[in-house]
């Protein structure tokens, strides 16, 4: 990383030659007369090829339709897709540091893929009865997430121009995993407003998740709240707060 190379440059003794053909790496690493634990910043940069590529596609879509008076249906769709590729090739004798083991050339590659999908079906109803206002939402949501990774590495590349995995002769390694999750929810919420100042809300949802234990895949969760729009009260206009606040809600 650039930040590390700046730190290495600041602490690397200026009396040590940066290029040094007498060393295995071709870069100065210090001597018994001028010892250092610092990394040669130029050698570190030139002996390492580091590359990250990320492709991402994300977006949302929704549609809404009026079914009957005061009742609407809404569909929400969401997508987030990511593709990640990481590649690191280090030449022989990397890192460039005094008393460092002479490491062989090495290649490590990693591929990640993540996708997230969301679907929501909502029914929304609202009605006003004089000083009473009532609105409600009922819905069903489903989400899925898939995350995969594949990685591989090799060492000892005899030809510096061949830096693909098949060209490595030693220490072959590979790994991979899949993490996936599913979520299904049924939800409902009711809001009641009296005289535009007294607010009551209640909600309940039942969630089923693959992250829950096998014996408790579903759970029910509820909540309730109350609110008071004090600025709608008649006494608020005569209070000291009226000059500083246009809206006050507890």
Short mmCIF file of C-alpha atoms in Angstrom, two decimals:
data_model
loop_
_atom_site.label_atom_id
_atom_site.label_comp_id
_atom_site.label_asym_id
_atom_site.label_seq_id
_atom_site.Cartn_x
_atom_site.Cartn_y
_atom_site.Cartn_z
CA UNK A 1 0.00 0.00 0.00
CA UNK A 2 1.11 3.56 -0.71
CA UNK A 3 0.77 4.56 2.94
CA UNK A 4 3.17 1.84 4.07
CA UNK A 5 5.70 2.81 1.41
CA UNK A 6 5.70 6.43 2.63
CA UNK A 7 6.40 5.25 6.18
CA UNK A 8 9.15 2.94 4.89
CA UNK A 9 10.71 5.84 2.95
CA UNK A 10 10.73 8.06 6.06
CA UNK A 11 12.48 5.52 8.26
CA UNK A 12 14.86 4.00 5.69
CA UNK A 13 18.42 5.33 6.30
CA UNK A 14 19.45 7.70 3.50
CA UNK A 15 23.02 6.38 3.65
CA UNK A 16 21.90 3.01 2.24
CA UNK A 17 21.86 2.76 -1.53
CA UNK A 18 18.38 2.19 -2.91
CA UNK A 19 19.43 -0.01 -5.84
CA UNK A 20 22.25 -2.38 -4.89
CA UNK A 21 23.25 -5.02 -7.45
CA UNK A 22 25.34 -6.83 -4.85
CA UNK A 23 22.24 -8.13 -3.02
CA UNK A 24 20.00 -10.98 -4.12
CA UNK A 25 17.01 -8.69 -4.58
CA UNK A 26 19.01 -5.96 -6.31
CA UNK A 27 18.05 -3.38 -3.67
CA UNK A 28 19.84 -2.06 -0.60
CA UNK A 29 18.90 -3.66 2.70
CA UNK A 30 21.47 -2.36 5.15
CA UNK A 31 24.69 -3.85 6.50
CA UNK A 32 26.30 -4.62 9.83
CA UNK A 33 27.83 -1.14 9.68
CA UNK A 34 24.46 0.50 8.88
CA UNK A 35 21.79 -1.81 10.34
CA UNK A 36 18.09 -1.16 9.82
CA UNK A 37 14.79 -2.89 10.33
CA UNK A 38 13.21 -0.74 7.66
CA UNK A 39 11.97 -2.02 4.30
CA UNK A 40 13.46 -0.63 1.12
CA UNK A 41 10.44 1.31 -0.23
CA UNK A 42 11.47 1.24 -3.88
CA UNK A 43 12.29 -2.45 -3.84
CA UNK A 44 9.04 -3.20 -2.02
CA UNK A 45 7.07 -1.39 -4.72
CA UNK A 46 8.92 -2.83 -7.70
CA UNK A 47 9.00 -6.44 -6.51
CA UNK A 48 5.26 -6.57 -5.82
CA UNK A 49 2.36 -6.51 -8.26
CA UNK A 50 -0.91 -5.85 -6.44
CA UNK A 51 -4.23 -5.54 -8.22
CA UNK A 52 -7.84 -5.17 -7.02
CA UNK A 53 -10.85 -5.14 -9.33
CA UNK A 54 -14.40 -4.63 -8.05
CA UNK A 55 -17.54 -4.69 -10.22
CA UNK A 56 -20.85 -3.77 -8.63
CA UNK A 57 -24.41 -3.52 -9.86
CA UNK A 58 -27.17 -2.31 -7.55
CA UNK A 59 -30.60 -0.85 -7.92
CA UNK A 60 -34.18 -0.73 -6.75
CA UNK A 61 -37.49 -0.97 -8.52
CA UNK A 62 -40.96 -0.28 -7.23
CA UNK A 63 -44.47 -0.19 -8.53
CA UNK A 64 -47.65 1.01 -6.88
CA UNK A 65 -51.32 0.61 -7.76
CA UNK A 66 -54.59 1.82 -6.23
CA UNK A 67 -56.88 -1.15 -5.59
CA UNK A 68 -59.96 0.39 -4.02
CA UNK A 69 -60.59 3.65 -2.23
CA UNK A 70 -57.85 4.35 0.35
CA UNK A 71 -56.14 0.98 -0.34
CA UNK A 72 -52.89 0.73 -2.31
CA UNK A 73 -50.54 -2.08 -3.24
CA UNK A 74 -46.77 -1.55 -3.54
CA UNK A 75 -44.06 -3.87 -4.86
CA UNK A 76 -40.42 -3.22 -3.96
CA UNK A 77 -37.52 -5.10 -5.59
CA UNK A 78 -33.86 -4.61 -4.73
CA UNK A 79 -30.61 -6.00 -6.13
CA UNK A 80 -26.99 -5.66 -5.01
CA UNK A 81 -24.39 -7.70 -6.91
CA UNK A 82 -20.61 -7.52 -6.32
CA UNK A 83 -17.76 -9.31 -8.03
CA UNK A 84 -14.28 -8.91 -6.50
CA UNK A 85 -10.92 -10.06 -7.87
CA UNK A 86 -7.65 -9.74 -5.93
CA UNK A 87 -4.19 -10.66 -7.23
CA UNK A 88 -0.81 -10.33 -5.53
CA UNK A 89 2.47 -11.46 -7.08
CA UNK A 90 5.73 -10.97 -5.20
CA UNK A 91 9.09 -11.67 -6.79
CA UNK A 92 11.92 -13.56 -5.14
CA UNK A 93 13.49 -11.94 -2.07
CA UNK A 94 10.38 -9.95 -1.17
CA UNK A 95 10.11 -8.18 1.28
CA UNK A 96 13.34 -6.20 0.85
CA UNK A 97 14.61 -6.04 4.41
CA UNK A 98 17.83 -6.83 6.25
CA UNK A 99 18.09 -10.36 7.69
CA UNK A 100 14.83 -11.33 5.96
CA UNK A 101 14.46 -14.92 4.78
CA UNK A 102 14.98 -15.21 1.03
CA UNK A 103 11.42 -16.03 0.03
CA UNK A 104 10.59 -17.55 -3.34
CA UNK A 105 8.38 -15.75 -5.82
CA UNK A 106 4.74 -16.18 -4.80
CA UNK A 107 1.29 -15.65 -6.28
CA UNK A 108 -2.02 -15.39 -4.43
CA UNK A 109 -5.38 -14.90 -6.14
CA UNK A 110 -8.85 -14.50 -4.65
CA UNK A 111 -12.32 -14.27 -6.20
CA UNK A 112 -15.36 -13.14 -4.23
CA UNK A 113 -18.94 -13.03 -5.38
CA UNK A 114 -21.81 -11.55 -3.35
CA UNK A 115 -25.46 -11.15 -4.31
CA UNK A 116 -28.37 -9.73 -2.30
CA UNK A 117 -31.99 -9.82 -3.42
CA UNK A 118 -35.01 -8.21 -1.76
CA UNK A 119 -38.72 -8.52 -2.54
CA UNK A 120 -41.52 -6.76 -0.65
CA UNK A 121 -45.30 -6.90 -1.08
CA UNK A 122 -47.14 -4.18 0.85
CA UNK A 123 -50.80 -3.29 1.32
CA UNK A 124 -51.32 0.26 2.60
CA UNK A 125 -54.60 1.67 3.87
CA UNK A 126 -55.43 5.09 5.30
CA UNK A 127 -58.68 6.75 6.36
CA UNK A 128 -59.71 9.95 8.11
CA UNK A 129 -62.83 10.13 10.32
CA UNK A 130 -63.23 13.70 11.48
CA UNK A 131 -60.60 14.23 14.17
CA UNK A 132 -59.39 10.62 13.84
CA UNK A 133 -56.77 9.48 11.32
CA UNK A 134 -55.89 5.84 10.85
CA UNK A 135 -53.39 4.19 8.54
CA UNK A 136 -52.15 0.61 8.40
CA UNK A 137 -49.59 -1.45 6.53
CA UNK A 138 -49.49 -5.21 6.07
CA UNK A 139 -46.77 -6.90 4.12
CA UNK A 140 -44.60 -9.83 3.21
CA UNK A 141 -40.85 -9.57 2.57
CA UNK A 142 -38.26 -12.07 1.42
CA UNK A 143 -34.49 -11.61 1.28
CA UNK A 144 -31.65 -13.83 0.17
CA UNK A 145 -27.90 -13.38 0.32
CA UNK A 146 -25.18 -15.54 -1.21
CA UNK A 147 -21.48 -15.00 -0.66
CA UNK A 148 -18.82 -17.25 -2.19
CA UNK A 149 -15.02 -17.11 -2.18
CA UNK A 150 -12.37 -19.10 -4.01
CA UNK A 151 -8.66 -18.53 -3.42
CA UNK A 152 -5.44 -20.19 -4.58
CA UNK A 153 -1.71 -19.67 -4.30
CA UNK A 154 1.65 -21.05 -5.41
CA UNK A 155 5.32 -20.32 -4.94
CA UNK A 156 8.57 -20.71 -6.85
CA UNK A 157 8.13 -19.23 -10.33
CA UNK A 158 11.31 -19.93 -12.35
CA UNK A 159 10.32 -17.68 -15.26
CA UNK A 160 9.61 -14.07 -14.19
CA UNK A 161 7.47 -13.57 -17.28
CA UNK A 162 5.14 -16.45 -16.42
CA UNK A 163 3.17 -15.42 -13.36
CA UNK A 164 0.05 -17.57 -13.64
CA UNK A 165 -0.87 -20.20 -11.08
CA UNK A 166 0.10 -23.15 -13.29
CA UNK A 167 3.65 -21.77 -13.60
CA UNK A 168 4.32 -22.10 -9.85
CA UNK A 169 6.21 -25.21 -8.80
CA UNK A 170 5.77 -25.38 -5.02
CA UNK A 171 3.43 -24.90 -2.06
CA UNK A 172 0.15 -25.17 -3.92
CA UNK A 173 -2.77 -24.03 -1.78
CA UNK A 174 -6.46 -23.43 -2.33
CA UNK A 175 -9.53 -22.66 -0.25
CA UNK A 176 -13.13 -21.66 -0.64
CA UNK A 177 -16.44 -21.25 1.13
CA UNK A 178 -20.10 -20.43 0.66
CA UNK A 179 -22.15 -18.33 3.08
CA UNK A 180 -25.84 -18.00 2.31
CA UNK A 181 -28.76 -16.65 4.28
CA UNK A 182 -32.52 -16.41 3.83
CA UNK A 183 -35.05 -14.18 5.58
CA UNK A 184 -38.84 -14.26 5.36
CA UNK A 185 -41.06 -11.80 7.21
CA UNK A 186 -44.74 -11.08 7.74
CA UNK A 187 -45.38 -7.65 9.16
CA UNK A 188 -48.12 -5.27 10.21
CA UNK A 189 -48.22 -1.72 11.52
CA UNK A 190 -51.06 0.58 12.63
CA UNK A 191 -50.79 4.33 13.22
CA UNK A 192 -53.60 6.24 14.94
CA UNK A 193 -53.64 10.04 15.22
CA UNK A 194 -56.16 12.00 17.27
CA UNK A 195 -56.65 15.69 16.57
CA UNK A 196 -53.29 15.85 14.78
CA UNK A 197 -51.50 15.84 18.13
CA UNK A 198 -51.89 12.50 19.94
CA UNK A 199 -50.06 9.65 18.19
CA UNK A 200 -50.24 5.92 18.80
CA UNK A 201 -48.31 3.28 16.86
CA UNK A 202 -48.27 -0.48 17.16
CA UNK A 203 -46.39 -2.99 15.04
CA UNK A 204 -45.77 -6.71 14.93
CA UNK A 205 -43.70 -8.89 12.66
CA UNK A 206 -42.89 -12.55 12.39
CA UNK A 207 -39.44 -13.29 11.02
CA UNK A 208 -38.07 -16.57 9.78
CA UNK A 209 -34.31 -16.71 9.24
CA UNK A 210 -31.78 -19.33 8.28
CA UNK A 211 -29.49 -17.71 10.86
CA UNK A 212 -31.84 -18.70 13.66
CA UNK A 213 -31.36 -22.06 15.34
CA UNK A 214 -32.90 -25.12 13.66
CA UNK A 215 -35.48 -25.46 16.43
CA UNK A 216 -36.43 -21.78 16.38
CA UNK A 217 -36.52 -20.71 12.76
CA UNK A 218 -39.32 -18.18 13.37
CA UNK A 219 -39.73 -15.48 15.96
CA UNK A 220 -42.42 -12.89 16.65
CA UNK A 221 -41.48 -9.33 17.56
CA UNK A 222 -43.74 -6.44 18.51
CA UNK A 223 -43.43 -2.81 19.50
CA UNK A 224 -45.61 0.13 20.50
CA UNK A 225 -45.09 3.85 20.92
CA UNK A 226 -46.96 7.04 21.76
CA UNK A 227 -46.30 10.63 20.76
CA UNK A 228 -47.54 14.08 21.55
CA UNK A 229 -47.29 17.06 19.19
CA UNK A 230 -47.16 19.75 21.84
CA UNK A 231 -46.97 22.57 19.31
CA UNK A 232 -50.56 21.78 18.25
CA UNK A 233 -51.91 22.53 21.73
CA UNK A 234 -53.63 25.89 22.26
CA UNK A 235 -51.42 26.81 25.23
CA UNK A 236 -48.24 26.45 23.15
CA UNK A 237 -48.79 29.74 21.32
CA UNK A 238 -48.60 31.60 24.65
CA UNK A 239 -45.57 29.68 25.94
CA UNK A 240 -41.94 30.96 25.84
CA UNK A 241 -41.10 28.15 23.40
CA UNK A 242 -43.41 29.44 20.68
CA UNK A 243 -40.98 32.14 19.61
CA UNK A 244 -38.11 29.68 19.18
CA UNK A 245 -39.88 26.57 17.90
CA UNK A 246 -42.43 26.04 15.17
CA UNK A 247 -42.82 22.32 15.87
CA UNK A 248 -42.35 20.37 19.08
CA UNK A 249 -43.07 16.67 19.48
CA UNK A 250 -42.51 14.34 22.40
#
